[in-house]
Short mmCIF file of C-alpha atoms in Angstrom, two decimals:
data_model
loop_
_atom_site.label_atom_id
_atom_site.label_comp_id
_atom_site.label_asym_id
_atom_site.label_seq_id
_atom_site.Cartn_x
_atom_site.Cartn_y
_atom_site.Cartn_z
CA UNK C 1 8.71 -9.68 -41.14
CA UNK C 2 8.17 -7.02 -43.84
CA UNK C 3 5.77 -4.16 -43.47
CA UNK C 4 4.36 -3.09 -46.51
CA UNK C 5 3.41 0.58 -46.59
CA UNK C 6 0.67 1.67 -49.08
CA UNK C 7 1.82 4.66 -51.30
CA UNK C 8 -0.53 7.58 -51.58
CA UNK C 9 -1.79 8.26 -54.98
CA UNK C 10 0.56 11.45 -54.63
CA UNK C 11 3.50 9.35 -54.09
CA UNK C 12 2.66 7.00 -56.90
CA UNK C 13 2.54 10.00 -59.02
CA UNK C 14 5.91 11.53 -57.92
CA UNK C 15 7.47 8.07 -58.32
CA UNK C 16 6.29 7.56 -61.85
CA UNK C 17 6.87 10.81 -63.15
CA UNK C 18 10.57 10.71 -61.50
CA UNK C 19 11.12 7.46 -63.90
CA UNK C 20 9.67 9.41 -66.96
CA UNK C 21 11.61 12.43 -66.23
CA UNK C 22 14.77 10.45 -65.98
CA UNK C 23 14.06 8.07 -69.13
CA UNK C 24 12.41 10.78 -71.45
CA UNK C 25 13.58 14.29 -69.94
CA UNK C 26 11.17 16.60 -68.29
CA UNK C 27 10.30 18.38 -71.38
CA UNK C 28 9.58 15.41 -73.25
CA UNK C 29 7.16 13.99 -70.77
CA UNK C 30 3.68 14.73 -70.98
CA UNK C 31 1.13 14.73 -68.55
CA UNK C 32 -0.75 12.30 -70.68
CA UNK C 33 2.32 10.16 -70.56
CA UNK C 34 2.26 10.10 -66.80
CA UNK C 35 -1.26 9.10 -66.79
CA UNK C 36 -0.59 6.47 -68.97
CA UNK C 37 1.72 4.74 -66.90
CA UNK C 38 -0.62 5.25 -64.01
CA UNK C 39 -3.50 3.89 -65.73
CA UNK C 40 -5.76 6.95 -65.12
CA UNK C 41 -7.16 9.66 -67.03
CA UNK C 42 -5.01 12.58 -67.78
CA UNK C 43 -7.54 14.99 -66.21
CA UNK C 44 -7.52 13.09 -63.06
CA UNK C 45 -3.87 13.91 -62.40
CA UNK C 46 -4.88 17.23 -61.72
CA UNK C 47 -6.94 16.18 -58.46
CA UNK C 48 -3.79 15.18 -56.94
CA UNK C 49 -1.15 17.64 -58.41
CA UNK C 50 -1.09 21.21 -59.54
CA UNK C 51 1.17 20.83 -62.66
CA UNK C 52 3.93 18.65 -63.92
CA UNK C 53 6.36 21.24 -62.62
CA UNK C 54 5.13 20.98 -59.33
CA UNK C 55 6.67 17.19 -59.23
CA UNK C 56 9.99 18.56 -60.84
CA UNK C 57 10.26 21.23 -57.67
CA UNK C 58 9.53 18.37 -55.10
CA UNK C 59 12.28 16.30 -56.66
CA UNK C 60 14.70 18.81 -56.87
CA UNK C 61 14.24 20.26 -53.46
CA UNK C 62 13.70 17.07 -51.67
CA UNK C 63 17.24 16.03 -53.36
CA UNK C 64 18.80 19.40 -52.27
CA UNK C 65 17.20 18.96 -48.81
CA UNK C 66 18.87 15.35 -48.58
CA UNK C 67 22.26 16.64 -49.33
CA UNK C 68 22.10 19.49 -46.64
CA UNK C 69 20.84 16.93 -44.18
CA UNK C 70 23.79 14.57 -44.97
CA UNK C 71 26.52 17.63 -44.74
CA UNK C 72 25.43 17.66 -40.95
CA UNK C 73 27.96 14.67 -40.85
CA UNK C 74 30.67 16.29 -42.64
CA UNK C 75 30.47 19.18 -40.12
CA UNK C 76 31.07 17.00 -37.62
CA UNK C 77 34.39 15.82 -38.59
CA UNK C 78 37.21 17.50 -36.59
CA UNK C 79 40.21 15.83 -38.25
CA UNK C 80 42.17 16.71 -41.30
CA UNK C 81 40.77 18.57 -44.29
CA UNK C 82 41.29 15.13 -46.19
CA UNK C 83 39.11 13.27 -43.51
CA UNK C 84 36.50 16.15 -44.16
CA UNK C 85 36.75 15.81 -47.78
CA UNK C 86 36.30 11.97 -47.60
CA UNK C 87 33.38 12.37 -45.40
CA UNK C 88 31.75 15.01 -47.84
CA UNK C 89 32.28 12.70 -50.71
CA UNK C 90 30.53 9.70 -48.70
CA UNK C 91 27.76 11.63 -47.79
CA UNK C 92 27.21 12.94 -51.32
CA UNK C 93 27.31 9.61 -52.66
CA UNK C 94 24.91 8.19 -49.98
CA UNK C 95 22.47 10.50 -51.17
CA UNK C 96 22.84 9.93 -54.74
CA UNK C 97 22.48 6.27 -54.47
CA UNK C 98 19.39 6.34 -52.34
CA UNK C 99 17.32 7.09 -55.43
CA UNK C 100 19.41 7.20 -58.54
CA UNK C 101 16.27 8.07 -60.70
CA UNK C 102 15.56 11.16 -58.51
CA UNK C 103 19.59 11.98 -58.73
CA UNK C 104 19.47 11.93 -62.32
CA UNK C 105 16.55 14.28 -62.37
CA UNK C 106 17.96 16.57 -59.88
CA UNK C 107 21.44 16.68 -61.88
CA UNK C 108 19.86 17.40 -65.24
CA UNK C 109 16.32 18.61 -65.38
CA UNK C 110 16.79 21.52 -62.74
CA UNK C 111 17.06 23.96 -65.50
CA UNK C 112 13.37 23.52 -66.26
CA UNK C 113 12.31 25.19 -62.84
CA UNK C 114 10.51 28.56 -63.43
CA UNK C 115 11.16 31.44 -61.28
CA UNK C 116 11.21 32.13 -58.29
CA UNK C 117 12.26 28.36 -57.82
CA UNK C 118 15.00 28.60 -60.28
CA UNK C 119 16.67 31.28 -58.29
CA UNK C 120 16.26 29.37 -54.98
CA UNK C 121 17.56 26.17 -56.53
CA UNK C 122 20.50 28.10 -57.59
CA UNK C 123 21.41 29.72 -54.54
CA UNK C 124 21.22 26.31 -52.70
CA UNK C 125 23.37 24.93 -55.24
CA UNK C 126 25.95 27.57 -54.82
CA UNK C 127 25.74 27.18 -50.89
CA UNK C 128 26.44 23.69 -51.06
CA UNK C 129 29.36 23.94 -53.78
CA UNK C 130 30.84 26.57 -51.47
CA UNK C 131 31.09 24.08 -48.79
CA UNK C 132 33.23 22.10 -50.87
CA UNK C 133 35.30 24.93 -51.88
CA UNK C 134 35.79 25.92 -48.15
CA UNK C 135 37.29 22.40 -47.44
CA UNK C 136 39.69 22.80 -50.35
CA UNK C 137 40.51 26.44 -49.50
CA UNK C 138 41.06 25.49 -45.92
CA UNK C 139 43.36 22.63 -46.83
CA UNK C 140 45.52 24.79 -49.20
CA UNK C 141 45.96 27.68 -46.50
CA UNK C 142 46.76 24.84 -43.70
CA UNK C 143 49.31 23.27 -46.30
CA UNK C 144 47.68 20.01 -46.44
CA UNK C 145 46.59 20.44 -50.12
CA UNK C 146 48.56 21.42 -53.25
CA UNK C 147 47.44 25.06 -54.48
CA UNK C 148 44.82 24.50 -56.97
CA UNK C 149 42.10 26.33 -58.59
CA UNK C 150 39.32 25.99 -55.85
CA UNK C 151 36.46 26.38 -58.36
CA UNK C 152 38.02 24.03 -60.65
CA UNK C 153 38.86 21.43 -58.12
CA UNK C 154 35.31 21.82 -56.70
CA UNK C 155 33.57 21.29 -59.95
CA UNK C 156 36.18 18.08 -60.84
CA UNK C 157 35.09 16.58 -57.47
CA UNK C 158 31.51 17.11 -57.73
CA UNK C 159 31.32 15.81 -61.44
CA UNK C 160 33.25 12.53 -60.20
CA UNK C 161 30.90 11.99 -57.51
CA UNK C 162 27.91 13.16 -59.33
CA UNK C 163 28.26 10.54 -62.31
CA UNK C 164 27.65 7.49 -59.30
CA UNK C 165 23.90 7.70 -60.26
CA UNK C 166 24.49 6.60 -64.04
CA UNK C 167 26.25 3.23 -62.94
CA UNK C 168 25.50 2.49 -59.40
CA UNK C 169 23.32 -0.69 -58.82
CA UNK C 170 22.28 -1.48 -55.52
CA UNK C 171 22.85 -5.21 -56.14
CA UNK C 172 26.38 -4.30 -56.94
CA UNK C 173 29.40 -5.40 -54.98
CA UNK C 174 30.35 -1.89 -53.69
CA UNK C 175 28.14 -0.30 -51.20
CA UNK C 176 27.75 3.43 -51.17
CA UNK C 177 30.22 4.22 -48.24
CA UNK C 178 32.85 2.11 -50.25
CA UNK C 179 32.29 4.07 -53.46
CA UNK C 180 32.62 7.39 -51.58
CA UNK C 181 35.91 6.21 -49.93
CA UNK C 182 37.26 5.18 -53.26
CA UNK C 183 36.20 8.20 -55.20
CA UNK C 184 37.74 10.53 -52.20
CA UNK C 185 40.87 8.66 -52.09
CA UNK C 186 41.42 9.44 -55.94
CA UNK C 187 40.35 12.89 -55.31
CA UNK C 188 42.67 13.39 -52.72
CA UNK C 189 45.58 11.87 -54.23
CA UNK C 190 45.27 14.72 -56.67
CA UNK C 191 44.97 17.27 -53.97
CA UNK C 192 47.39 16.07 -50.97
CA UNK C 193 50.98 17.67 -50.92
#
């Protein structure tokens, strides 16, 4: 038995805005565009949200929180650094594939955040990227991975994983965990000694 949950107007606004931001870009999406897809007057939007940027902030920080929450599974991994990297890749892909519209906005539209939100977002991103660099560094120090430039490898890994939002289809043959494992294997083949 499927239970239908009625979404609040604010949730509906955020959902439609996320789709529009992905399709048109944040800068090209107006409040009038958003009101039009919702079938309401533009002035009515302001009774539910303060600004277009408020929606962008919610999308970016909600996604960031999901990435950090997923990292808790990575921290539990006590095996090799390869196993830890595989878990990191799987956790990352699971977050991306949960909502590909929000992922697209998160990866491309964060640049439109204003201060102090932009600085906070960048600090969170640096922290998250640092976690991947730590796995790489520890794997190198442990002799498990080849000596590579940590930052370059981290950027390569995240670029590979982040692109998933662009082609993933929930109806496809690969589940997010399988995608994460396959990408991790490709990555690890380039890292392992």
